[in-house]
mmCIF file of C-alpha atoms in Angstrom:
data_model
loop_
_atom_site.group_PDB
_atom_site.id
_atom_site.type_symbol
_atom_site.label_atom_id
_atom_site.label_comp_id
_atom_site.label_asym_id
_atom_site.label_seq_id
_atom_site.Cartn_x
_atom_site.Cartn_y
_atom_site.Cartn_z
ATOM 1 C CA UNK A 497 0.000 0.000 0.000
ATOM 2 C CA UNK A 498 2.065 3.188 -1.173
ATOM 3 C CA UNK A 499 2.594 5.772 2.230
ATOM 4 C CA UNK A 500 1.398 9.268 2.243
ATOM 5 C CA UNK A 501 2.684 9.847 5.553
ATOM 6 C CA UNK A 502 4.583 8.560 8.732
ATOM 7 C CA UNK A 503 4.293 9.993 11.980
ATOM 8 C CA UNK A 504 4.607 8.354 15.830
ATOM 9 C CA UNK A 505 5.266 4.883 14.513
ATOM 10 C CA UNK A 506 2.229 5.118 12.635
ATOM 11 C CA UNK A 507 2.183 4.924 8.943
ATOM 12 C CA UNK A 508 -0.617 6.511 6.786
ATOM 13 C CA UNK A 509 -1.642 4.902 3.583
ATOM 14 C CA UNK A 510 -4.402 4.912 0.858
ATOM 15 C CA UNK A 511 -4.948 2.344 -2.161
ATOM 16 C CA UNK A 512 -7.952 2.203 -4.774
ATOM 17 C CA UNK A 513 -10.529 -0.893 -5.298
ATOM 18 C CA UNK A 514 -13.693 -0.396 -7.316
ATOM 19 C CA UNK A 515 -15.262 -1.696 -4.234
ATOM 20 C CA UNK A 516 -14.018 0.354 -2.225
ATOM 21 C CA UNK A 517 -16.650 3.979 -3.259
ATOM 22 C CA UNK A 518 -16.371 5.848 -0.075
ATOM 23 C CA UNK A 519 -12.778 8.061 -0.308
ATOM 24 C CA UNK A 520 -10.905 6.576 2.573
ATOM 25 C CA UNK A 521 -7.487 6.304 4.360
ATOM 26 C CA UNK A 522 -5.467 3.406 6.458
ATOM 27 C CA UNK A 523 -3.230 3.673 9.493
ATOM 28 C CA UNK A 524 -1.597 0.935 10.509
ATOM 29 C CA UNK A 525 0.585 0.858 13.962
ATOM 30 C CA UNK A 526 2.273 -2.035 15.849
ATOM 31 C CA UNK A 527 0.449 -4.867 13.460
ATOM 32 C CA UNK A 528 -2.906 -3.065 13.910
ATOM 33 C CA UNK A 529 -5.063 -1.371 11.161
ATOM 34 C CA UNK A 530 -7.757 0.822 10.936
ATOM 35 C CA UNK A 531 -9.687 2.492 8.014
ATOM 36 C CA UNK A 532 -11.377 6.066 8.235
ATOM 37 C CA UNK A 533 -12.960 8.179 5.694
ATOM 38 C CA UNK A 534 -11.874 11.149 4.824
ATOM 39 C CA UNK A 535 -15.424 13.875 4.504
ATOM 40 C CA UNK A 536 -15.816 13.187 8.197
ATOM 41 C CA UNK A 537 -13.131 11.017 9.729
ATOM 42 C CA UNK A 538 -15.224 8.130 10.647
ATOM 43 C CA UNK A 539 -13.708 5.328 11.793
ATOM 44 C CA UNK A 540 -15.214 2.223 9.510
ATOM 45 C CA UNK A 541 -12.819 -0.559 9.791
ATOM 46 C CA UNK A 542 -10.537 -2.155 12.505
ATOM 47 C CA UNK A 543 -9.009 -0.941 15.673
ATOM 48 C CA UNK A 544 -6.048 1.218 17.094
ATOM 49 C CA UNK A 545 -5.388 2.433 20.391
ATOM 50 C CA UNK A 546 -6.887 5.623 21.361
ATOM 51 C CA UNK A 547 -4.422 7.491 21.732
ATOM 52 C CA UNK A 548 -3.142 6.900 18.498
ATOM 53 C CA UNK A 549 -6.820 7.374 16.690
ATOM 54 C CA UNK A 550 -6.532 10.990 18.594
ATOM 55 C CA UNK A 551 -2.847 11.258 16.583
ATOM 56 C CA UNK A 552 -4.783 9.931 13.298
ATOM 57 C CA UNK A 553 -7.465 12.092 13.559
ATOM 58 C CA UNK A 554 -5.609 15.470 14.255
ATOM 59 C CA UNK A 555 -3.183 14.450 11.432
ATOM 60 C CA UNK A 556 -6.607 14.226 9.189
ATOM 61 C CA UNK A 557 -7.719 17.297 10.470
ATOM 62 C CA UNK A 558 -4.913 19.430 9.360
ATOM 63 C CA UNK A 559 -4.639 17.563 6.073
ATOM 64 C CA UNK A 560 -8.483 16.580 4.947
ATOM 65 C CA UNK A 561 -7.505 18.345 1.351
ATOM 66 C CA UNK A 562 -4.700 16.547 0.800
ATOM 67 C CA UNK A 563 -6.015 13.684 1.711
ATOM 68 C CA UNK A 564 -8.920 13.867 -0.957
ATOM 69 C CA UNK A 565 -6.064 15.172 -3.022
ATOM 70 C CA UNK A 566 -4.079 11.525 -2.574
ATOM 71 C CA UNK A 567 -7.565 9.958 -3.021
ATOM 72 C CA UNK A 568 -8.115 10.843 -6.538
ATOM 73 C CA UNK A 569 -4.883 10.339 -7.559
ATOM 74 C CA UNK A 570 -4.816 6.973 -6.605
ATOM 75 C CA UNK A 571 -8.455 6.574 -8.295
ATOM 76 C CA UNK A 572 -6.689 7.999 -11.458
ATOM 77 C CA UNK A 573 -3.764 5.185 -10.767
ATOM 78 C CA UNK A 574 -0.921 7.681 -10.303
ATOM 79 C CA UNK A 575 1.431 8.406 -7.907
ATOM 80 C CA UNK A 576 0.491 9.693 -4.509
ATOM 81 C CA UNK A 577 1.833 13.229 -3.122
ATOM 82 C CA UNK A 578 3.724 12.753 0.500
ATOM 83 C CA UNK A 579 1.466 14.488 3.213
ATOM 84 C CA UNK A 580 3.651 16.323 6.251
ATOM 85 C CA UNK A 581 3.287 14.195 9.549
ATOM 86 C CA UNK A 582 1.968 15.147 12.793
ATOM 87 C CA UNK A 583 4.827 16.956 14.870
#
């Protein structure tokens, strides 16, 4: 899954499947996973701790545009633009 951004051990990614209609993101940290969407940060698949959904979210925040940015690039198939991390 190609990054878009890295921040606390927690790695930020985003991939296109024709199933997959609502514009979303993944974060992954220590071996867990969790999907959220990007209009209103939802969390719709998986689990992380929350204190690291509170990084997630506040990274999302800050970044929503970008984020949709990423999302139809990858829907278009082309490379994704690197998102600064939470600091």
């Amino acid at each position: 899954m190609p990054e878009v951004s890295r921040f606390f051990g927690i790695v930020i990614g985003m991939y296109y499947k024709e199933e997959h209609s609502v514009p979303h993101f993944h974060a992954i940290y220590s071996g867990q996973r969790a999907s959220f969407t990007i209009s209103d940060l939802r969390l719709i698949e998986g689990h992380l701790p929350k204190r690291i959904v509170s990084f997630v979210l506040e990274w999302a925040f800050e970044h929503r545009n970008e984020l949709m940015e990423d999302w139809e690039l990858t829907r278009a198939r082309k490379p994704l633009k690197w998102i600064e991390p939470l600091e």
